[in-house]
Amino acid sequence: MTTAAIQWTAMAPILPELFLVGVAVMLIGFDLFLPRQRQLLPWMTVVGALAALGMVLGAQPGEGFGGMFVIDGYATIFKIICLGAVIITTLMSEHFLRIINLRQGEYYSLLVLSLVGMLLMASAGDLMVLYLGLELMALPIYALVGLHKKDGRTSEAAIKYFLMGGFASALLLFGLSLFYGLSGTTNIAAISELLSSGDLVASPVFLAALGLIIAGFSFKVAAAPFHLWTPDVYEGAPTLVTAFMSVGPKAAGFAIFGRVVFLGFADLQPHWAPVLAFMAILTMGIGNITALSQTSLKRMLAYSSVAHAGYALLGLLAGTAEGMAATMTYLVVYLFMNLGAFAILMALAQPGRRCESLEDCKGLATRSPLAAALMLIFLFSLTGIPPTGGFIGKFYLLKSAFMAGYSLTVVAAVIFSAISAYFYLRVVRYMYMDDPQESTPVVLVPGMKAALYLCALGVLGLGFFPGSLLQWTLSALSGM
Amino acid sequence: MFLQLFFIYCALMIVASGVLAISLRNPVHCVLMVLVLFFHMAGLYLTLNAEFLAAVQIIVYAGAVLVLYLFVLFLVNLREELHIDAFIPSPWLGRGIATGLALALLAVLPSFTPGSKGQWSVEAVREMTHTVVMGQEMYSTYLLPFEIAGLILLVALLGGLVLARREENSFEALTKEAISSGCACTQSKEVSQ
């Protein structure tokens, strides 16, 4: 037998992930041995994520582990979105955890471990890494949803999310195993080559496998008709976790969706694009119309996040580089506007009271003009009103879907977008035109303020300089 | 022929015991059904010439994991059943979708053609022995997935710990405790519970 020496250079591609695993383990140790320095945990998380962001930006494009791990522009952009979601969520954490009286040091390490899973998903070049990354991302979130055990709703939400997540994983795994059986490889690039060389004919089995994995992915990004878990889970989870779940895992879900469907099976676009177009219409319809009748602001935002998954599908189904770039741009904008809206919802919460209904934002403008103004920006952006990033993102999505010939889907998107203005702007009316129900001022602690300013800056910045981000994502996509 | 019959027997038993495991009322019966399921999984591995996996399946799953399940069942008091409202009001909708999915898969599966074989044919595996091949592949080609699986186990441990721990040490209680006692690190942790 020969003894093989370890080549440490082979580890270079996964350096950011390894670093974050180190941060997560350090967070557990820090929480265990230095409980009095607990207030340092969020800052360690933020600094760790920022350092990982630097590493991701500085990484050389290439492959690792025999093509299982891919570093390209596509992966980098999704990694930036996921890292951004964790950084902003962490900034908001301390205040909200204090309000709901939850102290679990493991919260931060679970967040970071979930982040590692998302980064692996973004870089997955192999179906096995893709699936394991997905599980690594999902498992900490199941625990995070059930973290707040004093609230009866969270346990139910956690159980529901766990069961539905397990079911989605089963569908996905069955599809992936069929791909493996048909092609003899789990490497996405190799399957793609077999497809384009015609060795792997698009047989009924292949299409069934494609259907199964689309179903599995749709569970993860909460696209209808696989969105049923979303409202209950989003409403039951602590608002902080909901904010994170509605952005990070969704972006990571789109990362693997695009990696398999758009980059891997581009030749099969005529097969999967109509399915996605139908799902996009259904998702936007169900999300926007059901959101109209909600009295809870949190549940309304949950349905709105379903609807936004539908918008993001528009770019994916176009099957062009422009379309994918539009989806990625939209996910960046969505990161800022959705986290911002949830941050205001968290700022409203008070010890012992959830304050999640629409009534609670009545007269917010008199209680805290700053919070109301920021919420106004986020809601305008979620609706898609011009000076904000939401408008630009939606515009690119509609344009790319229209260019690809899905005019009916585009018309539906515009109509549903107009419907959404009603329930978003209703909140604005409550904030500015109604009298406050209570007089206690809304306090914004420094961490929360930093997160809010970051979100507002992102939403407005992307609105005023629309072309730069799209150009950047396009060049990242074409530079692969 | 024998192999096919054996496969069909194992597959049917797996499906049947799986359905029974989630539909029986007595939790101990459920666990025993899972035991039956694990044995037939090991049988499936045998038909694939994977004797090492079959042995591991019996030793680790049937031997260790199941005994753990039983211990948990005996330690936890499960007198009360927890009732949660069904997701979908009518159970027949779910059953219809499940049957439709199964029929659709059964309809397409006959057109399945196996893809190209990798470098490990049955003869090559036999020559090097199954365990050696698996170890080598796992620590070279599949190192990254293997390590991620290890990380998933860490997360499962951490998540289980967080969910099982009693939540009584609130922010205020902890800060008070930290101030009053010089070394709060050992008391504030309830890992041992």
XYZ file of C-alpha atoms in Angstrom:
673
model
C 0.000 0.000 0.000
C 1.179 3.481 -0.752
C 0.646 6.301 1.646
C -0.614 9.415 -0.034
C 0.591 12.757 1.216
C -2.082 15.343 1.821
C -2.030 18.196 -0.660
C -3.112 21.187 1.308
C -3.393 23.304 -1.814
C -6.389 21.180 -2.770
C -8.226 22.836 0.102
C -7.695 26.344 -1.270
C -11.048 26.590 -3.109
C -13.106 25.938 0.028
C -11.127 28.336 2.194
C -14.055 30.721 2.930
C -16.258 27.770 3.911
C -13.551 26.269 6.115
C -13.026 29.648 7.740
C -16.731 29.964 8.500
C -16.829 26.466 9.993
C -13.982 27.636 12.229
C -15.979 30.735 13.177
C -19.031 28.600 14.006
C -17.026 26.277 16.239
C -15.354 29.264 17.892
C -18.782 30.800 18.575
C -19.908 27.633 20.378
C -16.715 27.577 22.429
C -16.925 31.272 23.218
C -20.511 30.909 24.369
C -19.572 27.960 26.552
C -16.453 29.274 28.242
C -16.981 33.037 28.321
C -20.706 33.506 28.958
C -20.166 36.996 30.300
C -18.772 38.216 26.990
C -21.932 37.089 25.235
C -22.574 40.496 23.709
C -19.490 39.960 21.555
C -21.062 37.008 19.710
C -22.973 39.023 17.082
C -19.931 41.155 16.361
C -17.769 38.054 15.944
C -20.357 36.690 13.528
C -20.411 39.918 11.533
C -16.624 40.181 11.399
C -16.337 36.508 10.414
C -18.887 36.927 7.634
C -17.147 40.094 6.410
C -13.812 38.277 6.322
C -15.442 35.433 4.386
C -16.913 38.037 2.029
C -13.412 39.340 1.388
C -12.172 35.812 0.695
C -15.070 35.109 -1.670
C -14.407 38.342 -3.579
C -10.706 37.576 -3.801
C -11.078 33.928 -4.828
C -9.644 32.872 -8.151
C -12.156 31.300 -10.557
C -11.553 27.603 -10.883
C -12.549 24.164 -9.755
C -11.775 22.059 -6.751
C -12.175 18.416 -5.754
C -12.341 17.138 -9.309
C -15.113 19.474 -10.433
C -17.295 18.948 -7.373
C -16.737 22.500 -6.224
C -16.909 25.323 -8.751
C -15.853 28.917 -8.233
C -17.227 31.172 -10.944
C -18.957 34.518 -11.235
C -22.348 32.871 -10.827
C -21.371 31.293 -7.513
C -19.681 34.474 -6.290
C -22.798 36.614 -6.700
C -25.023 34.150 -4.882
C -22.423 33.859 -2.145
C -22.439 37.641 -1.731
C -26.237 37.613 -1.384
C -26.143 34.868 1.268
C -23.313 36.539 3.196
C -25.189 39.848 3.037
C -28.317 38.180 4.414
C -26.386 36.773 7.366
C -24.591 40.053 8.083
C -27.761 42.144 8.090
C -29.707 39.537 10.081
C -26.955 39.401 12.678
C -26.958 43.182 13.051
C -30.672 43.035 13.890
C -30.390 39.985 16.142
C -29.343 41.247 19.537
C -32.202 43.709 19.930
C -34.888 41.267 18.871
C -33.547 38.342 20.896
C -33.626 40.603 23.935
C -37.203 41.646 23.221
C -38.514 38.097 22.976
C -36.295 37.122 25.888
C -34.421 34.428 24.050
C -30.840 33.749 24.902
C -29.288 30.873 23.127
C -25.642 31.301 22.247
C -26.028 28.566 19.650
C -28.232 30.879 17.604
C -25.214 32.495 15.959
C -23.309 29.292 15.289
C -26.403 27.708 13.725
C -26.742 30.795 11.543
C -23.116 30.534 10.413
C -23.348 26.782 9.764
C -26.429 27.380 7.662
C -24.422 29.997 5.782
C -21.726 27.390 5.063
C -24.431 25.186 3.545
C -25.618 28.042 1.344
C -22.099 28.809 0.124
C -21.614 25.133 -0.755
C -24.910 25.136 -2.646
C -23.867 28.189 -4.649
C -20.614 26.487 -5.630
C -21.945 22.965 -6.155
C -20.622 21.405 -9.347
C -21.839 17.963 -8.400
C -25.295 16.710 -7.530
C -23.983 15.177 -4.318
C -22.451 18.417 -3.033
C -25.630 20.203 -4.085
C -27.813 17.908 -2.017
C -25.517 17.843 1.020
C -25.175 21.630 0.908
C -28.952 21.877 0.850
C -29.283 19.679 3.931
C -26.508 21.565 5.705
C -28.388 24.783 5.005
C -31.804 23.443 6.016
C -30.998 21.557 9.241
C -29.839 24.598 11.273
C -32.928 26.484 10.093
C -35.270 23.754 11.342
C -33.631 24.204 14.738
C -33.726 28.009 14.504
C -37.446 28.007 13.733
C -38.135 25.993 16.872
C -35.708 27.951 19.013
C -38.252 30.041 20.873
C -40.046 27.327 22.790
C -42.194 29.640 24.920
C -44.205 30.584 21.884
C -46.552 27.720 21.048
C -46.641 28.555 17.363
C -42.950 28.031 16.816
C -42.953 24.325 17.663
C -45.748 23.718 15.212
C -43.951 25.781 12.592
C -40.726 23.863 13.173
C -42.452 20.473 12.856
C -44.262 21.552 9.691
C -41.110 22.946 8.154
C -39.130 19.840 9.058
C -41.706 17.439 7.591
C -42.205 19.447 4.419
C -38.449 19.930 4.050
C -37.922 16.192 4.427
C -40.590 15.509 1.829
C -39.018 17.975 -0.607
C -35.612 16.391 -0.040
C -37.078 12.962 -0.809
C -38.516 14.175 -4.119
C -35.241 15.890 -4.973
C -33.167 12.818 -4.088
C -35.334 10.553 -6.182
C -34.896 12.873 -9.163
C -31.142 13.111 -8.620
C -30.779 9.330 -8.360
C -32.631 8.931 -11.664
C -30.198 11.387 -13.261
C -27.306 9.384 -11.892
C -28.764 6.137 -13.190
C -29.360 7.574 -16.654
C -26.020 9.293 -17.057
C -23.640 7.313 -14.850
C -22.237 10.494 -13.333
C -23.244 13.010 -10.699
C -21.194 15.844 -12.158
C -23.526 18.539 -13.463
C -21.148 19.630 -16.238
C -20.722 16.011 -17.382
C -24.500 15.447 -17.482
C -24.833 18.688 -19.435
C -22.224 17.475 -21.945
C -23.980 14.134 -22.365
C -27.183 16.041 -23.033
C -25.759 18.320 -25.687
C -23.837 15.518 -27.395
C -27.099 13.631 -27.740
C -25.929 10.526 -25.862
C -28.488 11.143 -23.191
C -31.762 11.425 -24.998
C -34.476 13.341 -23.226
C -36.448 10.198 -22.453
C -39.654 10.136 -20.390
C -37.593 9.019 -17.388
C -35.323 12.006 -17.796
C -38.266 14.358 -17.944
C -39.821 12.715 -14.885
C -36.548 13.204 -13.029
C -36.485 16.831 -14.167
C -40.028 17.250 -12.857
C -39.072 15.750 -9.505
C -36.110 18.040 -9.003
C -38.085 21.102 -10.106
C -40.658 20.143 -7.463
C -37.903 19.747 -4.879
C -36.335 23.100 -5.729
C -39.731 24.802 -5.761
C -40.311 23.688 -2.182
C -37.077 25.377 -1.221
C -37.782 28.673 -2.982
C -41.477 28.493 -1.951
C -42.974 28.627 -5.427
C -46.610 27.596 -5.893
C -48.004 24.936 -5.817
C -45.253 23.918 -3.400
C -45.592 26.966 -1.169
C -48.183 25.585 1.267
C -45.765 25.440 4.189
C -44.632 29.048 3.770
C -47.327 31.170 5.468
C -47.597 29.015 8.593
C -43.871 28.550 9.018
C -43.043 32.198 8.315
C -45.705 33.335 10.735
C -44.800 30.881 13.468
C -41.045 31.360 13.423
C -39.463 34.210 15.407
C -39.556 37.276 13.133
C -35.776 37.351 13.023
C -35.582 33.808 11.685
C -38.421 34.530 9.266
C -36.508 37.490 7.871
C -33.442 35.339 7.367
C -35.396 32.386 5.912
C -37.219 34.549 3.414
C -33.952 35.824 1.944
C -30.927 33.586 2.458
C -32.277 30.084 1.811
C -34.430 31.447 -0.988
C -31.394 32.909 -2.749
C -29.469 29.669 -2.204
C -32.446 27.736 -3.577
C -32.379 29.904 -6.695
C -28.627 29.306 -6.925
C -29.038 25.541 -7.275
C -32.176 25.978 -9.368
C -30.226 28.067 -11.862
C -27.142 25.874 -11.647
C -29.036 22.724 -12.610
C -31.795 24.047 -14.838
C -30.190 27.045 -16.511
C -26.500 26.116 -16.633
C -26.849 22.325 -16.645
C -29.915 21.630 -18.751
C -29.900 24.687 -20.999
C -30.608 22.431 -23.996
C -33.864 21.306 -22.472
C -35.185 24.862 -22.149
C -38.283 24.122 -24.298
C -39.199 21.411 -21.777
C -38.775 23.246 -18.499
C -39.527 26.862 -19.416
C -43.321 26.427 -19.916
C -43.537 24.611 -16.574
C -41.696 27.452 -14.880
C -43.867 30.033 -16.663
C -47.002 28.337 -15.363
C -45.547 28.118 -11.873
C -44.494 31.772 -11.975
C -48.043 32.904 -12.836
C -49.515 30.663 -10.142
C -46.979 31.831 -7.544
C -47.508 35.519 -8.246
C -51.271 35.058 -8.292
C -51.564 33.098 -5.059
C -48.984 35.233 -3.243
C -50.444 38.597 -4.167
C -54.140 37.777 -3.978
C -53.928 35.956 -0.636
C -51.841 38.763 0.818
C -54.767 41.138 0.213
C -56.910 39.570 2.914
C -54.312 39.324 5.688
C -54.671 41.253 8.916
C -51.278 40.227 10.245
C -48.409 42.219 8.801
C -46.086 39.255 9.269
C -48.354 36.879 7.390
C -48.790 39.488 4.679
C -45.029 39.715 4.280
C -44.913 35.898 4.139
C -47.321 35.839 1.210
C -45.463 38.729 -0.368
C -42.265 36.682 -0.182
C -44.079 33.859 -2.030
C -45.080 36.375 -4.684
C -41.518 37.627 -5.034
C -40.302 34.083 -5.691
C -42.709 34.154 -8.620
C -41.168 37.377 -9.970
C -37.673 35.944 -9.627
C -38.707 32.871 -11.641
C -39.434 35.180 -14.598
C -35.749 35.705 -15.282
C -34.910 32.034 -14.871
C -37.527 30.838 -17.321
C -36.216 33.153 -20.045
C -33.209 30.839 -20.260
C -30.875 33.640 -21.338
C -27.849 35.156 -19.634
C -29.778 38.438 -19.393
C -32.632 36.653 -17.690
C -30.402 34.933 -15.162
C -28.615 38.242 -14.499
C -32.010 39.883 -13.953
C -32.984 37.182 -11.444
C -29.707 37.637 -9.600
C -30.095 41.428 -9.586
C -33.612 41.057 -8.283
C -32.464 38.768 -5.487
C -29.922 41.405 -4.414
C -32.622 44.089 -4.320
C -34.997 41.679 -2.584
C -32.353 41.024 0.071
C -32.328 44.691 1.036
C -36.022 45.518 0.776
C -37.372 42.388 2.443
C -34.887 42.411 5.317
C -35.614 46.121 5.763
C -39.372 45.564 5.997
C -38.892 42.732 8.488
C -36.493 44.921 10.492
C -39.228 47.515 10.981
C -41.607 44.738 12.028
C -39.026 43.664 14.616
C -38.548 47.236 15.814
C -42.295 47.401 16.531
C -42.182 44.364 18.822
C -42.228 44.966 22.560
C -41.446 42.689 25.477
C -44.378 40.372 26.004
C -46.245 41.599 22.939
C -45.687 40.487 19.406
C -47.130 43.547 17.633
C -47.351 41.841 14.274
C -50.741 42.992 13.073
C -51.501 45.788 10.648
C -53.131 47.720 13.504
C -49.768 48.015 15.207
C -48.264 50.156 12.487
C -51.055 52.717 12.726
C -49.580 56.144 13.316
C -46.023 54.953 13.132
C -45.106 58.292 11.556
C -45.878 60.153 14.779
C -44.247 57.545 16.987
C -41.055 57.409 14.965
C -40.773 59.438 11.759
C -37.494 57.743 10.860
C -38.880 54.197 11.073
C -41.950 55.208 9.087
C -39.861 56.866 6.374
C -37.631 53.814 6.055
C -40.642 51.482 5.933
C -42.069 53.698 3.201
C -38.942 53.181 1.109
C -39.030 49.397 1.578
C -42.735 49.144 0.792
C -42.336 51.314 -2.330
C -39.526 49.044 -3.402
C -41.545 45.865 -2.738
C -44.356 47.329 -4.834
C -41.940 48.370 -7.553
C -42.320 52.150 -7.600
C -39.653 54.001 -9.643
C -36.973 55.648 -7.558
C -36.290 52.387 -5.726
C -34.381 49.247 -6.608
C -37.540 47.139 -6.676
C -38.734 48.910 -9.808
C -35.458 48.400 -11.639
C -35.257 44.739 -10.643
C -38.798 44.057 -11.780
C -38.229 45.979 -14.989
C -35.243 43.821 -15.976
C -37.140 40.642 -15.113
C -40.156 41.607 -17.208
C -37.918 42.710 -20.061
C -35.988 39.446 -20.180
C -39.146 37.318 -19.983
C -40.743 39.447 -22.721
C -37.694 39.137 -24.979
C -37.857 35.368 -24.547
C -41.421 35.415 -25.809
C -43.424 34.863 -22.638
C -45.655 37.886 -23.129
C -48.661 36.305 -21.388
C -46.594 35.675 -18.259
C -45.336 39.244 -18.381
C -48.879 40.605 -18.628
C -49.877 38.486 -15.619
C -46.850 39.743 -13.701
C -47.775 43.370 -14.358
C -51.387 42.814 -13.289
C -50.420 41.017 -10.076
C -47.824 43.675 -9.393
C -50.549 46.306 -9.615
C -52.702 44.279 -7.222
C -49.810 44.115 -4.769
C -49.737 47.918 -4.587
C -53.018 47.769 -2.665
C -51.764 45.816 0.316
C -48.320 47.386 0.438
C -49.619 50.924 0.247
C -52.361 50.157 2.775
C -49.574 49.863 5.329
C -48.287 53.277 4.242
C -51.760 54.738 4.741
C -51.966 53.244 8.234
C -48.534 54.627 9.087
C -49.132 58.179 7.931
C -52.873 58.844 8.079
C -54.092 57.065 11.179
C -53.689 57.983 14.809
C -51.304 55.888 16.837
C -52.827 53.215 19.091
C -50.180 53.792 21.710
C -47.742 56.555 22.480
C -44.555 54.646 23.316
C -41.842 55.760 20.915
C -40.204 53.126 18.722
C -36.594 52.805 19.790
C -34.017 51.907 17.187
C -30.873 50.505 18.803
C -27.527 51.046 17.019
C -27.335 47.539 15.511
C -30.866 47.803 14.178
C -30.147 51.287 12.844
C -27.050 50.051 11.049
C -29.036 47.225 9.441
C -31.832 49.588 8.420
C -29.483 52.175 6.911
C -27.667 49.419 5.030
C -30.962 48.147 3.620
C -32.187 51.636 2.706
C -28.852 52.437 1.086
C -29.057 49.232 -0.938
C -32.629 49.828 -2.069
C -32.054 53.486 -3.025
C -28.550 52.978 -4.385
C -29.691 50.246 -6.727
C -32.612 52.437 -7.727
C -30.490 55.443 -8.638
C -27.672 53.524 -10.325
C -29.616 50.715 -11.953
C -27.241 49.604 -14.677
C -24.151 48.919 -12.619
C -25.363 45.817 -10.780
C -26.892 44.241 -13.867
C -23.728 44.902 -15.856
C -21.692 43.350 -13.095
C -23.834 40.201 -12.873
C -23.852 39.919 -16.662
C -20.078 40.167 -16.864
C -19.779 37.674 -14.015
C -22.039 35.275 -15.906
C -20.291 35.678 -19.242
C -16.843 35.495 -17.686
C -17.369 31.868 -16.749
C -34.259 -14.951 -11.460
C -33.665 -15.585 -7.773
C -32.075 -12.154 -7.471
C -35.089 -10.507 -9.036
C -37.485 -12.304 -6.758
C -35.343 -11.414 -3.758
C -35.280 -7.778 -4.839
C -39.046 -7.647 -5.284
C -39.539 -9.267 -1.880
C -37.199 -6.752 -0.205
C -38.726 -3.778 -2.016
C -42.280 -4.746 -1.103
C -41.312 -5.374 2.504
C -39.576 -1.988 2.691
C -42.629 -0.168 1.394
C -45.018 -2.142 3.607
C -42.988 -1.742 6.795
C -42.402 1.926 5.995
C -46.147 2.556 5.681
C -46.825 0.580 8.863
C -44.102 2.457 10.740
C -45.891 5.765 10.250
C -49.449 4.486 10.611
C -49.288 2.243 13.695
C -50.423 3.790 16.954
C -48.068 2.151 19.420
C -44.617 3.801 19.159
C -42.810 0.585 20.067
C -44.507 -1.209 17.192
C -43.428 1.615 14.910
C -39.816 1.219 15.955
C -40.009 -2.537 15.390
C -41.377 -1.904 11.910
C -38.383 0.328 11.246
C -36.196 -2.581 12.362
C -37.828 -4.804 9.734
C -37.233 -2.034 7.212
C -33.530 -1.815 8.066
C -33.049 -5.576 7.660
C -34.566 -5.531 4.210
C -32.440 -2.513 3.265
C -29.434 -4.627 4.166
C -30.865 -7.327 1.896
C -31.013 -4.815 -0.970
C -27.356 -3.918 -0.441
C -26.512 -7.639 -0.672
C -28.138 -7.855 -4.100
C -25.820 -5.031 -5.180
C -22.686 -6.917 -4.052
C -22.153 -4.420 -1.268
C -21.620 -6.777 1.649
C -19.758 -4.219 3.736
C -22.654 -1.769 3.513
C -25.085 -4.541 4.397
C -23.078 -5.388 7.491
C -22.818 -1.722 8.484
C -26.545 -1.318 7.956
C -27.277 -4.180 10.365
C -24.676 -3.242 12.965
C -25.130 0.521 13.024
C -28.777 1.011 12.167
C -30.486 -2.143 13.345
C -28.054 -2.587 16.225
C -27.211 0.835 17.561
C -29.609 3.463 16.230
C -32.722 1.435 16.872
C -31.736 0.567 20.395
C -31.265 4.281 20.967
C -34.741 4.946 19.604
C -36.163 2.359 21.981
C -34.318 3.883 24.921
C -35.726 7.304 24.066
C -39.208 5.858 23.779
C -38.968 4.252 27.189
C -37.518 7.366 28.800
C -39.972 9.822 27.294
C -43.488 9.693 28.571
C -45.717 9.429 25.548
C -49.093 9.077 27.211
C -50.636 12.015 25.436
C -50.899 12.138 21.719
C -50.236 15.467 20.095
C -52.855 16.461 17.570
C -52.032 18.991 14.905
C -54.517 20.186 12.327
C -53.943 18.598 8.971
C -52.345 20.706 6.298
C -54.877 19.722 3.718
C -58.414 19.193 4.979
C -59.191 16.026 3.055
C -56.791 13.079 3.395
C -57.989 11.772 0.028
C -56.358 14.675 -1.774
C -52.963 13.596 -0.455
C -53.658 9.958 -1.222
C -54.754 10.865 -4.733
C -51.598 12.868 -5.371
C -49.426 10.067 -3.963
C -51.121 7.433 -6.136
C -50.880 9.677 -9.187
C -47.191 10.241 -8.587
C -46.554 6.531 -8.120
C -48.491 5.631 -11.271
C -46.686 8.308 -13.301
C -43.314 7.012 -12.134
C -44.307 3.407 -12.850
C -45.382 4.465 -16.328
C -42.085 6.133 -17.214
C -39.673 3.751 -15.504
C -39.799 0.986 -18.174
C -38.021 3.336 -20.585
C -35.097 3.618 -18.166
C -31.717 2.820 -19.712
C -28.677 2.664 -17.452
C -25.953 5.141 -18.343
C -22.261 4.524 -18.864
C -20.501 2.559 -16.161
C -17.717 4.060 -14.111
C -14.305 2.563 -13.506
C -15.517 0.222 -10.763
C -17.093 -2.766 -12.416
C -18.171 -5.726 -10.283
C -14.981 -7.594 -11.224
C -12.724 -4.664 -10.327
C -14.452 -4.276 -6.978
C -14.188 -8.000 -6.305
C -10.486 -7.954 -7.058
C -9.697 -5.155 -4.607
C -12.428 -6.131 -2.149
C -15.395 -3.967 -1.476
C -14.211 -2.337 1.739
C -10.870 -1.212 0.322
C -12.514 0.325 -2.732
C -15.074 2.148 -0.651
C -12.487 3.525 1.733
C -10.240 4.705 -1.062
C -12.991 6.366 -3.040
C -14.496 7.999 0.011
C -11.245 9.597 1.107
C -10.090 10.659 -2.352
C -12.785 11.294 -4.963
C -15.623 11.883 -2.550
C -13.679 13.658 0.173
C -15.723 16.857 -0.013
C -19.190 15.236 0.240
C -17.858 13.005 3.017
C -16.670 15.984 5.037
C -19.914 17.888 4.453
C -21.804 14.856 5.767
C -19.638 15.044 8.881
C -20.542 18.710 9.276
C -24.226 17.846 8.923
C -23.848 15.458 11.854
C -22.364 18.295 13.925
C -25.322 20.495 13.014
C -27.772 17.739 13.900
C -26.119 17.359 17.294
C -26.163 21.101 17.909
C -29.755 21.478 16.725
C -30.949 18.553 18.833
C -29.217 19.999 21.870
C -30.750 23.432 21.362
C -34.245 22.024 20.906
C -34.053 19.605 23.806
C -32.667 22.067 26.333
C -35.083 23.618 28.761
C -35.422 27.331 28.211
C -35.219 28.983 31.595
C -32.021 30.955 31.601
C -33.309 34.209 30.198
C -31.253 37.296 29.511
C -31.927 38.898 32.872
C -31.465 35.730 34.871
C -28.180 35.071 33.175
C -26.727 38.518 33.619
C -27.729 38.457 37.294
C -26.145 35.072 37.667
C -23.010 36.184 35.910
C -22.678 39.171 38.187
C -23.383 37.329 41.425
C -21.166 34.336 40.839
C -17.610 34.618 39.699
C -17.701 31.608 37.433
C -21.064 31.194 35.848
C -19.812 29.100 33.045
C -20.483 25.730 34.570
C -23.817 26.503 36.152
C -25.395 28.377 33.309
C -24.936 25.459 30.955
C -27.460 22.733 31.083
C -25.767 20.521 28.612
C -25.874 17.658 31.036
C -29.647 17.651 31.172
